[in-house]
Coordinates of N, CA and C and ligand atoms in Angstrom, one line a residue:
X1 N -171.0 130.5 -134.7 CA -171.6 131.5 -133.9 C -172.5 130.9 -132.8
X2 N -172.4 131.5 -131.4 CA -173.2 130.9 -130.5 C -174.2 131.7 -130.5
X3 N -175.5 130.6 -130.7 CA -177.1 131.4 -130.1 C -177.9 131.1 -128.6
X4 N -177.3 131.7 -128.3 CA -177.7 131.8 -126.7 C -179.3 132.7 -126.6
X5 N -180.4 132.3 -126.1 CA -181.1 133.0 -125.6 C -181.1 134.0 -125.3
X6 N -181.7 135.6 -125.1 CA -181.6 136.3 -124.4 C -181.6 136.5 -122.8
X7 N -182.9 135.9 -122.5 CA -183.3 134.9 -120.8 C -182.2 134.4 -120.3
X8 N -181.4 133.1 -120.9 CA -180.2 132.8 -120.6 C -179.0 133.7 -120.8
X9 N -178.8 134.5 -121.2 CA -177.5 135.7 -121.2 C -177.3 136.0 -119.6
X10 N -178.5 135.8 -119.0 CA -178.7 136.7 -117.6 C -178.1 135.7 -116.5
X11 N -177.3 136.0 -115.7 CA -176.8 135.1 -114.8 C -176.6 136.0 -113.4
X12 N -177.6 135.6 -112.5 CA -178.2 136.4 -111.4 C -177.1 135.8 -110.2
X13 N -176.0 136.8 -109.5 CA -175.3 136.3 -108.3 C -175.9 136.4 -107.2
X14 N -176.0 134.7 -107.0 CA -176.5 135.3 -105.3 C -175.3 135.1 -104.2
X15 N -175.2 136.2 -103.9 CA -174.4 136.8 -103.3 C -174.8 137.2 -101.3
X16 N -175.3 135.8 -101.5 CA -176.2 135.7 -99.9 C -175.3 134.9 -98.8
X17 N -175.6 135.2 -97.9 CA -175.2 133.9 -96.9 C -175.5 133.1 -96.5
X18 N -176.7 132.5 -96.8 CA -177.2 131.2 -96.5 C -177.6 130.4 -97.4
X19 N -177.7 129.5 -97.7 CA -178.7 128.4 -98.7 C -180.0 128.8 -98.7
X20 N -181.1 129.0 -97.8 CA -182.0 128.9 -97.1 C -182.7 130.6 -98.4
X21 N -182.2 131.2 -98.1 CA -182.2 132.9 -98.6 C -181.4 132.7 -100.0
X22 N -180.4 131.8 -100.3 CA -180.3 131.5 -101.8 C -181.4 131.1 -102.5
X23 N -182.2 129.9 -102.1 CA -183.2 129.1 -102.8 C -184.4 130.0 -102.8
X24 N -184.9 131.2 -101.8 CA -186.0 131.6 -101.8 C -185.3 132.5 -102.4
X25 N -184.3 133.6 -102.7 CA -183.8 134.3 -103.7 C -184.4 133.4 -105.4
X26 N -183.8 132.3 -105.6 CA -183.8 131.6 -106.7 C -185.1 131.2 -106.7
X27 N -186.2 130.7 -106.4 CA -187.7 130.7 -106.6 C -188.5 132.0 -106.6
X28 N -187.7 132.5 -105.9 CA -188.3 134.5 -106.5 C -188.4 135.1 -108.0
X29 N -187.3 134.5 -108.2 CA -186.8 135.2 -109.8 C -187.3 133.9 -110.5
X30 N -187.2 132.6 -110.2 CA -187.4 131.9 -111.7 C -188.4 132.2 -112.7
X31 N -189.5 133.0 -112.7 CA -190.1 133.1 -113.8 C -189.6 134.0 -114.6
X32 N -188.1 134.7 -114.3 CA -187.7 135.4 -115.7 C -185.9 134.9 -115.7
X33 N -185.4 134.6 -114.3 CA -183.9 133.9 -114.4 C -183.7 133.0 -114.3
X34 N -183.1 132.0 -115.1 CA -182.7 130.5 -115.4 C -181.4 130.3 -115.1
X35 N -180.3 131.0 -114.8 CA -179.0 131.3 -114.4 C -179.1 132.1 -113.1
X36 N -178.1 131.1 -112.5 CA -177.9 131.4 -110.7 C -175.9 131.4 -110.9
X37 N -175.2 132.6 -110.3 CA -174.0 132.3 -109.6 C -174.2 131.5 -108.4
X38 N -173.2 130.6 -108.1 CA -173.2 130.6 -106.4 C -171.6 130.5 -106.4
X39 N -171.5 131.5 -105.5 CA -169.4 131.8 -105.3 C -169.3 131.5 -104.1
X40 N -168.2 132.0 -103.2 CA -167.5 131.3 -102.1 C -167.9 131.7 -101.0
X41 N -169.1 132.8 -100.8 CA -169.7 133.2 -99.8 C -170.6 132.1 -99.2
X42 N -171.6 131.7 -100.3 CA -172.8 131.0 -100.0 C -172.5 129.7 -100.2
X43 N -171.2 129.2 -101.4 CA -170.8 127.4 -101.4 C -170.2 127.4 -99.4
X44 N -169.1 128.6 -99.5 CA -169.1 128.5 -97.5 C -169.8 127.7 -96.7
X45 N -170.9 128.5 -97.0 CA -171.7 128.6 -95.6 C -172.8 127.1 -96.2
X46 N -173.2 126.4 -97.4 CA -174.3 126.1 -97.7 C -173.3 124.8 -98.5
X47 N -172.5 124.5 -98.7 CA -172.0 123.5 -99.7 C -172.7 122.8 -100.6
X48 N -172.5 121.7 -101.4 CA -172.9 120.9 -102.5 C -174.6 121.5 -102.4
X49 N -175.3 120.9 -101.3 CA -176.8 121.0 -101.1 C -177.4 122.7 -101.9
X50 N -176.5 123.5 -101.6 CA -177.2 124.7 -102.0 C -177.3 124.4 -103.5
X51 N -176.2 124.2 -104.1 CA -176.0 124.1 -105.6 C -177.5 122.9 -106.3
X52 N -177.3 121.8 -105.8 CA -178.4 121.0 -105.7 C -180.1 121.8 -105.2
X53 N -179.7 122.3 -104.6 CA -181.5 122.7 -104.4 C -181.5 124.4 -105.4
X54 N -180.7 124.8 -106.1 CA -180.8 126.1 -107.1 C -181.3 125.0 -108.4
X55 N -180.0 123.7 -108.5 CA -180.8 122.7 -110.0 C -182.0 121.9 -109.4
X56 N -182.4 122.0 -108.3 CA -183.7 121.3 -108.4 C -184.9 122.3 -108.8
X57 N -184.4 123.2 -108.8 CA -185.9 124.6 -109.3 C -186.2 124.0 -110.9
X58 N -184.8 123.8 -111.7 CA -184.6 123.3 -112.7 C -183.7 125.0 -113.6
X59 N -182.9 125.2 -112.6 CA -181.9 126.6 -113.0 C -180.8 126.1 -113.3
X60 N -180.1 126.6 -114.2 CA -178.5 126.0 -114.3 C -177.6 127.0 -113.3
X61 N -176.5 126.8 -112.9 CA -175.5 127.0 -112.1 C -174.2 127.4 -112.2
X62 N -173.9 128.6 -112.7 CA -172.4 129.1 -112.3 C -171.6 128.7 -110.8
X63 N -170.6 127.8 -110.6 CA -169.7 127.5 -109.6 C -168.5 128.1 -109.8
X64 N -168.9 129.5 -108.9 CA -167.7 130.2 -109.3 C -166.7 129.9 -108.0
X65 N -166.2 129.2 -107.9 CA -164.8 129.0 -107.4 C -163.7 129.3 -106.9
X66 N -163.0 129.5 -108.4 CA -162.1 129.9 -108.8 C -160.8 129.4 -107.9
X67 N -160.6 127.7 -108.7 CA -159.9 126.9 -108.3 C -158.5 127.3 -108.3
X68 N -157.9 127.2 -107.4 CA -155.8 127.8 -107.9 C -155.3 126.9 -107.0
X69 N -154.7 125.9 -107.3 CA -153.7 124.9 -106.5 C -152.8 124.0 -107.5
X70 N -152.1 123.0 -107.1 CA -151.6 122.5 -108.2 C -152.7 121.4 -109.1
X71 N -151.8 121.2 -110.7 CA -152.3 120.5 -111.3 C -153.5 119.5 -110.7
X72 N -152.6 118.5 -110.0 CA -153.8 117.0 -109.7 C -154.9 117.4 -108.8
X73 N -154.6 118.6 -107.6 CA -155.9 119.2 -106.7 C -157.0 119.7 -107.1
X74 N -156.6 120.4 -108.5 CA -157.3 121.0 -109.3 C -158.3 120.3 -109.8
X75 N -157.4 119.4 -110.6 CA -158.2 118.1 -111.5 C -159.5 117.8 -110.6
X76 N -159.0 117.4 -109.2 CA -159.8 116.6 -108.5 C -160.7 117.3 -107.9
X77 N -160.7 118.5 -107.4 CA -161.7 119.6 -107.0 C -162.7 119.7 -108.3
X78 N -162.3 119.5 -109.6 CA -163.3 119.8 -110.8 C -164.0 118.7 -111.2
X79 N -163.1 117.7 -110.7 CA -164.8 116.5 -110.4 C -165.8 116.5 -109.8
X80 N -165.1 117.2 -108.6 CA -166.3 117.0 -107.4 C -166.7 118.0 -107.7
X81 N -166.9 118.8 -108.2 CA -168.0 120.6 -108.6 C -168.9 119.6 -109.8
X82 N -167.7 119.0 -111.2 CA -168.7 118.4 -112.0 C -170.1 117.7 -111.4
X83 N -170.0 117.0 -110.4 CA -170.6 116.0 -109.8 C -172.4 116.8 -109.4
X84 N -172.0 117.9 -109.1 CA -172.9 119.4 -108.8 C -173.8 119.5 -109.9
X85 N -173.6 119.3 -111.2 CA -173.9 119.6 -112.8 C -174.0 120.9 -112.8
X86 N -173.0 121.7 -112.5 CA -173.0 123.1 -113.0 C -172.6 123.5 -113.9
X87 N -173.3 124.7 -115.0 CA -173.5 124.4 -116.1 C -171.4 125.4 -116.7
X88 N -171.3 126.1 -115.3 CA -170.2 126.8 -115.9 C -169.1 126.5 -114.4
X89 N -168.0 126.2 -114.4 CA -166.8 126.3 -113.3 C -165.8 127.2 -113.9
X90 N -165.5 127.7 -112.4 CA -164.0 128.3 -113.1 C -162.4 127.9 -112.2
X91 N -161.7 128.5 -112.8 CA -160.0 128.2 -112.3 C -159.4 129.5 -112.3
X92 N -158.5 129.9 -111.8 CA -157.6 131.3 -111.6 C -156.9 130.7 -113.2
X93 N -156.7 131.8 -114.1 CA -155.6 131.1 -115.3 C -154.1 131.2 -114.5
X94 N -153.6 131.9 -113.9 CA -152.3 132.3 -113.1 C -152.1 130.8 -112.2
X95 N -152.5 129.9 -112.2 CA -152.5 128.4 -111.8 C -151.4 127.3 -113.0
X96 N -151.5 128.4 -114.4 CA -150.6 128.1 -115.2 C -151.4 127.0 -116.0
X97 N -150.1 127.0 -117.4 CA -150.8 126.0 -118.5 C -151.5 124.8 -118.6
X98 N -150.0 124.2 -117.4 CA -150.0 122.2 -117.0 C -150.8 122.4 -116.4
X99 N -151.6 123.1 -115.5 CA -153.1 123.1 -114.6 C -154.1 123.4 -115.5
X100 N -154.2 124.3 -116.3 CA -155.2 124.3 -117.1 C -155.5 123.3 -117.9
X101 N -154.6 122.7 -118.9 CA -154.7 121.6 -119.6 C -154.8 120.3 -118.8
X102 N -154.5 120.2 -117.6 CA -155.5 119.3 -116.9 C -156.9 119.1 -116.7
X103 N -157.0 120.3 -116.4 CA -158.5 120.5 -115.9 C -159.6 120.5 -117.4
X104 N -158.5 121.3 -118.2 CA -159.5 120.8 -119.5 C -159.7 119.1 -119.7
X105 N -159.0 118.5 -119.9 CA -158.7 117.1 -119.6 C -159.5 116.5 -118.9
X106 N -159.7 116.8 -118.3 CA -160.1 116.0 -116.8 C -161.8 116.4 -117.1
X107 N -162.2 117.1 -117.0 CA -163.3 117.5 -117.4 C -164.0 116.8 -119.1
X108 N -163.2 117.1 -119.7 CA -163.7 116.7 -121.0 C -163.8 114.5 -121.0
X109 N -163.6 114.1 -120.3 CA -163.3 113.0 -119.7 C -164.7 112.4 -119.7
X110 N -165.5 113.5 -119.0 CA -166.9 113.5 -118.0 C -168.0 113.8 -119.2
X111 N -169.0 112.7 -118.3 CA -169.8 112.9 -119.7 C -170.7 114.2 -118.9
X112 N -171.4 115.0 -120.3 CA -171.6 116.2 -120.0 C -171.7 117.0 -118.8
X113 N -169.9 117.4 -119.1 CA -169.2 118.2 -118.0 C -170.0 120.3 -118.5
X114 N -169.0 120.2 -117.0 CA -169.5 121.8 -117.7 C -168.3 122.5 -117.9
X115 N -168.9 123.7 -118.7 CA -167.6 124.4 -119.4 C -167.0 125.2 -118.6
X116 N -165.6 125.4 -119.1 CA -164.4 125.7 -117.9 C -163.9 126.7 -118.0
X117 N -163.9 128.2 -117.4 CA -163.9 129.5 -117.7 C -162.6 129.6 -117.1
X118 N -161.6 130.4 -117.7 CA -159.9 131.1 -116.7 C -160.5 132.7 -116.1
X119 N -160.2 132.9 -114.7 CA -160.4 133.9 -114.1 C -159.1 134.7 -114.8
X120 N -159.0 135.3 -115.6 CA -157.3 136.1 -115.7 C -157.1 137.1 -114.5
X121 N -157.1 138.2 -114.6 CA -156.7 139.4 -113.6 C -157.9 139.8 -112.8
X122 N -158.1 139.5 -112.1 CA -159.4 140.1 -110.6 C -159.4 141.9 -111.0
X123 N -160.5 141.8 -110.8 CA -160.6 143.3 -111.5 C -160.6 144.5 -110.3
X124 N -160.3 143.5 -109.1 CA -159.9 144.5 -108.0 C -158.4 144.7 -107.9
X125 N -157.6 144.3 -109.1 CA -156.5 144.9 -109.2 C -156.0 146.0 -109.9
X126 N -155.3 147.1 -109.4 CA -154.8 147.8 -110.1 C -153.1 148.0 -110.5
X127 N -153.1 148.0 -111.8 CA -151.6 148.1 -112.2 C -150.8 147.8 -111.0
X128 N -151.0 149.2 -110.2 CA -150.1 149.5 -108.9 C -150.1 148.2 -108.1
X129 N -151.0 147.9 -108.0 CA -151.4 146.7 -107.1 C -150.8 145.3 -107.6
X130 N -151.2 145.2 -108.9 CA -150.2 143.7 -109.2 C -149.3 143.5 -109.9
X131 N -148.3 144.8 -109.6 CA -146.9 144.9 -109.2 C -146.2 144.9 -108.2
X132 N -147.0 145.1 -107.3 CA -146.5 144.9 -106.1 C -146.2 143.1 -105.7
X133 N -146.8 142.1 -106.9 CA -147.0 141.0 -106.7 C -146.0 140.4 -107.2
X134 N -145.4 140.9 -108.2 CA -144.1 141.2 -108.9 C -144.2 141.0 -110.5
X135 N -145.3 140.8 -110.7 CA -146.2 140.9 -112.0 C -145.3 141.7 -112.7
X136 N -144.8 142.1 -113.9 CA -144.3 143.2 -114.4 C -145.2 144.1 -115.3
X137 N -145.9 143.6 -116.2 CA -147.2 143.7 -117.2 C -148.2 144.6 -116.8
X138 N -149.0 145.1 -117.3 CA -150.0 146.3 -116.8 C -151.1 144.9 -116.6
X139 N -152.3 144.9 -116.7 CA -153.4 144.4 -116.3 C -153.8 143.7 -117.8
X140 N -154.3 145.2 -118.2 CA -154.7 144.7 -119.9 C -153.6 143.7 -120.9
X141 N -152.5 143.9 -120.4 CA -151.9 143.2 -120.9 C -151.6 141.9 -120.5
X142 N -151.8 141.6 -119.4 CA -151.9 140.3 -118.9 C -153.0 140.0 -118.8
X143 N -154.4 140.5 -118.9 CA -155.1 139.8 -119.1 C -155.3 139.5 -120.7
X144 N -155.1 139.4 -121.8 CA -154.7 139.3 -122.9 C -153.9 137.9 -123.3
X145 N -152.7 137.9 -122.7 CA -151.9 137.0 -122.2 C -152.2 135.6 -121.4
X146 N -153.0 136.1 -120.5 CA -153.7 134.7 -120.0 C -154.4 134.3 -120.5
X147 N -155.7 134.8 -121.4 CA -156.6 134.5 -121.9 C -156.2 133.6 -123.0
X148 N -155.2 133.8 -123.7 CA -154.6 133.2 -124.9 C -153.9 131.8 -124.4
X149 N -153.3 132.1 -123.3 CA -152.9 130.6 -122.5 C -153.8 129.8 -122.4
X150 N -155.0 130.3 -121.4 CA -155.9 129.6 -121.3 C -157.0 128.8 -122.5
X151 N -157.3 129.4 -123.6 CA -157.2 129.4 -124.8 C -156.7 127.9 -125.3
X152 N -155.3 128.1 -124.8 CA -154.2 127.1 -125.8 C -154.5 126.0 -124.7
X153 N -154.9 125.8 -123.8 CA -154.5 124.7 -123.2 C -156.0 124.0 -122.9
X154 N -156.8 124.6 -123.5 CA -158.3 123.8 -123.7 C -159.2 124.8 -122.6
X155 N -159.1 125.5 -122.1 CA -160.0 126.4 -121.8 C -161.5 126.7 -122.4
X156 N -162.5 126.7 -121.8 CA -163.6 126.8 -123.0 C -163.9 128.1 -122.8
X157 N -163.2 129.5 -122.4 CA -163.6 130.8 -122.0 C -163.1 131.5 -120.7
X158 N -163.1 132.7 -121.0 CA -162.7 133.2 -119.6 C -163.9 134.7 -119.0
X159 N -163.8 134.7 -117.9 CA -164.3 135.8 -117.0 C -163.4 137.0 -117.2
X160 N -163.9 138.1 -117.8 CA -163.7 139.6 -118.3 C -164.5 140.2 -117.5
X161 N -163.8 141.6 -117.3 CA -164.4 142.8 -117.3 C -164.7 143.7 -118.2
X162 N -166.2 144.8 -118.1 CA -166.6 144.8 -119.7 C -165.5 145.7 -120.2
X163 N -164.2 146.0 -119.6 CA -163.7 147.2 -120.0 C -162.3 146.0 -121.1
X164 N -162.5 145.0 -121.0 CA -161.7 144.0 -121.4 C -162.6 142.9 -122.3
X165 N -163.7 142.8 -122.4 CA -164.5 141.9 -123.5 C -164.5 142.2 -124.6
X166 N -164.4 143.8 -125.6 CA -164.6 143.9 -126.9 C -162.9 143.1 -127.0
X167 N -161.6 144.0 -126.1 CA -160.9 144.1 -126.8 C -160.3 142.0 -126.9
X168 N -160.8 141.5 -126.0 CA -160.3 139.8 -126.3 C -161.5 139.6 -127.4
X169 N -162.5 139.4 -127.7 CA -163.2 139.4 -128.6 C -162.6 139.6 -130.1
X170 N -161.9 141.0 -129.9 CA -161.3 141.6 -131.1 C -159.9 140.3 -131.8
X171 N -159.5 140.1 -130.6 CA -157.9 139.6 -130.3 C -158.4 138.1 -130.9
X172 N -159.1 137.1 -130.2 CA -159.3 136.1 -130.2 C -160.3 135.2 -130.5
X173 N -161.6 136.1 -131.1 CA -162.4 135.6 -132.1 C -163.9 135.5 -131.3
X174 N -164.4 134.7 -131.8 CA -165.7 134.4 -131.1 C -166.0 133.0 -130.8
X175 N -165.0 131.6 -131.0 CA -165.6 130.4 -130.6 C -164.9 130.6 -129.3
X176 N -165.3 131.5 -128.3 CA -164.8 131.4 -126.6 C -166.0 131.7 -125.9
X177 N -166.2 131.6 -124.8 CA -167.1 132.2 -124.0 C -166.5 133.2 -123.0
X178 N -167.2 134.0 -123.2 CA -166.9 135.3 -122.0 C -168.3 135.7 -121.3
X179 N -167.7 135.5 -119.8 CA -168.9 135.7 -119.2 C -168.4 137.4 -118.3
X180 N -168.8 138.5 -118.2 CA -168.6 139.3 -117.9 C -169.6 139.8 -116.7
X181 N -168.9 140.1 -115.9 CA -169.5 140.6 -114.3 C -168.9 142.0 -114.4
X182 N -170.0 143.2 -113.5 CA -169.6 144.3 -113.6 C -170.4 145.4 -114.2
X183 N -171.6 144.4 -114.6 CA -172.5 144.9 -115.6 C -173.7 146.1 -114.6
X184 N -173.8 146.7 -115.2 CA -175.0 147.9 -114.3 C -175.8 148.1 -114.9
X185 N -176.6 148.3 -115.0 CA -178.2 148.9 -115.9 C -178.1 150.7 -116.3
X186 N -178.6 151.2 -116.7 CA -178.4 152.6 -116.0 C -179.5 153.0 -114.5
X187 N -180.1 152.9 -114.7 CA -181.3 152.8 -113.6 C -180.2 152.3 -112.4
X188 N -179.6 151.9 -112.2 CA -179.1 151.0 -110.7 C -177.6 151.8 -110.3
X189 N -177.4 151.8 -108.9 CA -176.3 152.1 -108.7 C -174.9 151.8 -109.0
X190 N -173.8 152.1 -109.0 CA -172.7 151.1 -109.5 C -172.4 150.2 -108.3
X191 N -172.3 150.5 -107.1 CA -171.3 150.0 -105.5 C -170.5 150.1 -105.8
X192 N -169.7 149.0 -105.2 CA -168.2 149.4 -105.9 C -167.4 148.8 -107.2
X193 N -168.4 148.7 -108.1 CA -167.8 148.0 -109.1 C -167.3 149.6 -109.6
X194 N -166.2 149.5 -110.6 CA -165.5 150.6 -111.3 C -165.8 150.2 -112.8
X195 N -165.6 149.4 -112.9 CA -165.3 149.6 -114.6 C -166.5 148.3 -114.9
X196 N -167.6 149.6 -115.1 CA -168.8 149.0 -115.4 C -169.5 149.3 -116.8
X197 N -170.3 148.1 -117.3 CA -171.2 148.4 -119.0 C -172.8 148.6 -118.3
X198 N -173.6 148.6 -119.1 CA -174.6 148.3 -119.0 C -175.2 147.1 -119.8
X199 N -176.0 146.1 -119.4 CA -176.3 144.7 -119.9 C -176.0 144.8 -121.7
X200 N -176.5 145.7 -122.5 CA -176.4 146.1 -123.6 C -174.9 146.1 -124.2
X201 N -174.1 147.1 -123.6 CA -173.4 147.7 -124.0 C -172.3 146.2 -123.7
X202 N -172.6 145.5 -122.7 CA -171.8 144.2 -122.5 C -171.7 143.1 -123.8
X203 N -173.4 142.8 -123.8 CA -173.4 141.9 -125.1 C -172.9 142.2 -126.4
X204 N -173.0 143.8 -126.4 CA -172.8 144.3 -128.2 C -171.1 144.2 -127.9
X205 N -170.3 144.4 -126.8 CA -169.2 144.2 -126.7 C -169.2 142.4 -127.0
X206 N -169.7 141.9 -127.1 CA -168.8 140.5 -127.4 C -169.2 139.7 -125.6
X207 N -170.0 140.0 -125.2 CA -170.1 139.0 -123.5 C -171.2 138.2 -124.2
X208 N -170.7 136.7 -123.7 CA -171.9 135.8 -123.7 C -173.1 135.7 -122.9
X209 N -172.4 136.0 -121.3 CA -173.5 135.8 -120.7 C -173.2 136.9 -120.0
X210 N -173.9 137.8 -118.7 CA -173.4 138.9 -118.1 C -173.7 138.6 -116.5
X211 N -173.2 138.7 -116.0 CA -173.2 138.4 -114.2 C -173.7 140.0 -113.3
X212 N -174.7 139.4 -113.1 CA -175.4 141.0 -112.0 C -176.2 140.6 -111.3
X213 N -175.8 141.1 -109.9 CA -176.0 141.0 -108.4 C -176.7 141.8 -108.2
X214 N -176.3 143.0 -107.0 CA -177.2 143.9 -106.3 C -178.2 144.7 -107.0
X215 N -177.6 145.0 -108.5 CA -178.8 145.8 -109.1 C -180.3 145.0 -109.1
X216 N -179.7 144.0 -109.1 CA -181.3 143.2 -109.0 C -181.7 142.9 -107.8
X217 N -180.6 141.8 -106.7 CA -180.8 141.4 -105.2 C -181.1 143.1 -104.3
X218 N -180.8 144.4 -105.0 CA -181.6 145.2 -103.7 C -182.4 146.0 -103.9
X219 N -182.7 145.7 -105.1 CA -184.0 146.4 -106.1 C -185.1 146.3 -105.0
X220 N -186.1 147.4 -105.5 CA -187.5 147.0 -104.6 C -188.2 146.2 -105.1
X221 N -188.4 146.1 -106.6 CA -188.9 144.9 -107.2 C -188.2 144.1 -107.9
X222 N -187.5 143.5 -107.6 CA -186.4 142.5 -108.2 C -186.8 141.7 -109.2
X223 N -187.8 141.1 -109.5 CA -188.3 140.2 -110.9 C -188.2 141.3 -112.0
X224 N -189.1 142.4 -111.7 CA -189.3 143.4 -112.6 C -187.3 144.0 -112.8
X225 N -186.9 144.3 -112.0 CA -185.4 144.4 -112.6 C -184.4 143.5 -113.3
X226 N -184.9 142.4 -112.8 CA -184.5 140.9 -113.9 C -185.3 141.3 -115.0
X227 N -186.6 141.3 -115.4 CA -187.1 141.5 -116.3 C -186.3 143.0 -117.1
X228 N -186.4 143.8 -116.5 CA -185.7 145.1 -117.3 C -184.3 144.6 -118.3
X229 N -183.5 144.0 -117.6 CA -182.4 143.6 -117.8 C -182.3 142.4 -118.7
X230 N -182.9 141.8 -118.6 CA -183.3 140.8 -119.6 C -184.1 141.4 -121.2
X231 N -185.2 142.7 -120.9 CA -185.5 143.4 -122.1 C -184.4 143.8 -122.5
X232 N -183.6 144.3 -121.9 CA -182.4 145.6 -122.2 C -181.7 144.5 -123.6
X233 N -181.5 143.3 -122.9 CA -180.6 142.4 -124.2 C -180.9 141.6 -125.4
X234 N -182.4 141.9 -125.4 CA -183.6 141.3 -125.9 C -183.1 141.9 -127.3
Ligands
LIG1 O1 -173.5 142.8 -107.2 P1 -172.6 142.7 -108.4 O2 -173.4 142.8 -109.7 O3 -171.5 143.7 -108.4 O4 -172.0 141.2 -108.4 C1 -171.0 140.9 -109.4 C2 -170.6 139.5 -109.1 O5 -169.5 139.1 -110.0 C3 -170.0 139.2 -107.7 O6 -170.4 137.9 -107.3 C4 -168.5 139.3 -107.8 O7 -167.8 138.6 -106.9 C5 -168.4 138.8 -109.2 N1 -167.1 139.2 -109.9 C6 -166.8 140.5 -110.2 N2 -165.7 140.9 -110.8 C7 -164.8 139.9 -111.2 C8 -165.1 138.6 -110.9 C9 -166.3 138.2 -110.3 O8 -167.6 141.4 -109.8 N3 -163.7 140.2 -111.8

């Protein structure tokens, strides 16, 4: 069984455009968030340095990525993120097994690497939608399916939506990590996320850590909404 802190369950996306507005985002919240996303908006615009100046606060680092190329590009893109010391990377699982079990590999290699999450199905897909891709499978069922690939081939966890964490939890036990984005408070609007929990309702489903953005980045008092949300899982 994993004992994860409550404080650390919370993994705050900054979801900014600059470095500059990341770092003063991330010294805003540190006296209640210890977990920063940084994804492909703000690595864009801010590269390695942003990631470096969120771990120099002394925060750990989600590099959300979400590497998809072949096997050895892969491998080698997950060095140079390792090099970052982020505490979590991810890969698309649909990159396939022999890429996964590289990157497991390749990582496990490194002395304290970080752990390697499979993106299964983007939750901005719908059935309709990734059939059109030629997918045959509904969603739930491929994400099920990947997650168990990913699983087999040294994956240390994957990224769910909370409408999909109890039931891989159920399926596949509890030595995995599931980090779940999508999360809402009740207090906060949804945007456009659709298939949303509330921080609670995430953890009791089986999420290790929970990923939430704007309910906190457009709050009028944003510590105190970090704070809320961090009670909520307390
Ligand atoms: O602002 P919000 O709380 O919706 O932010 C959620 C974060 O999680 C965003 O950075 C979004 O890209 C990410 N994410 C998601 N759904 C996924 C994968 C990642 O919302 N399936």
């Amino acid at each position: 069984m994993k004992t994860i802190k409550p404080k650390d369950r919370l993994i705050v996306a900054l979801d900014v455009p600059s470095p500059a507005e990341a770092k003063k985002w991330a010294k805003k919240l540190s006296p209640t968030v210890g977990f920063f996303k940084v994804g492909l908006e703000l690595f864009t615009a801010g590269g390695p340095e942003t990631v470096a100046g969120i771990r120099a606060l002394g925060a750990d680092v989600f590099l959300d990525l979400k590497f998809f190329d072949i096997p050895n590009t892969m491998a080698g893109a997950l060095k140079s993120a390792a090099k970052l010391k982020p505490s979590l990377v991810n890969v698309h699982a649909l990159a396939g097994p022999e890429a996964l079990a590289k990157c497991a590999e390749t990582l496990k290699q490194l002395k304290n690497p970080p752990k390697l999450l499979a993106v299964t199905i983007l939750t901005s897909f719908s059935n309709e939608e990734l059939k059109k891709t030629g997918v045959k499978h509904g969603s739930a069922k491929m994400v099920s399916h990947l997650c168990r690939m990913a699983l087999d081939a040294g994956a240390d966890g994957v990224v769910a939506s909370p409408l999909e964490t109890k039931k891989l939890r159920d399926e596949f036990g509890e030595k995995f990590l599931i980090v779940t984005p999508g999360v809402r408070p009740e207090w906060s609007a949804k945007n456009d996320q659709k298939r949303v929990a509330t921080p609670r309702e995430a953890i009791d489903d089986g999420a290790d850590y929970i990923v939430v953005g704007r309910p906190i980045l457009s709050s009028p008092n944003p510590l105190e909404a970090a704070k809320k949300v961090v009670e909520e899982i307390s």
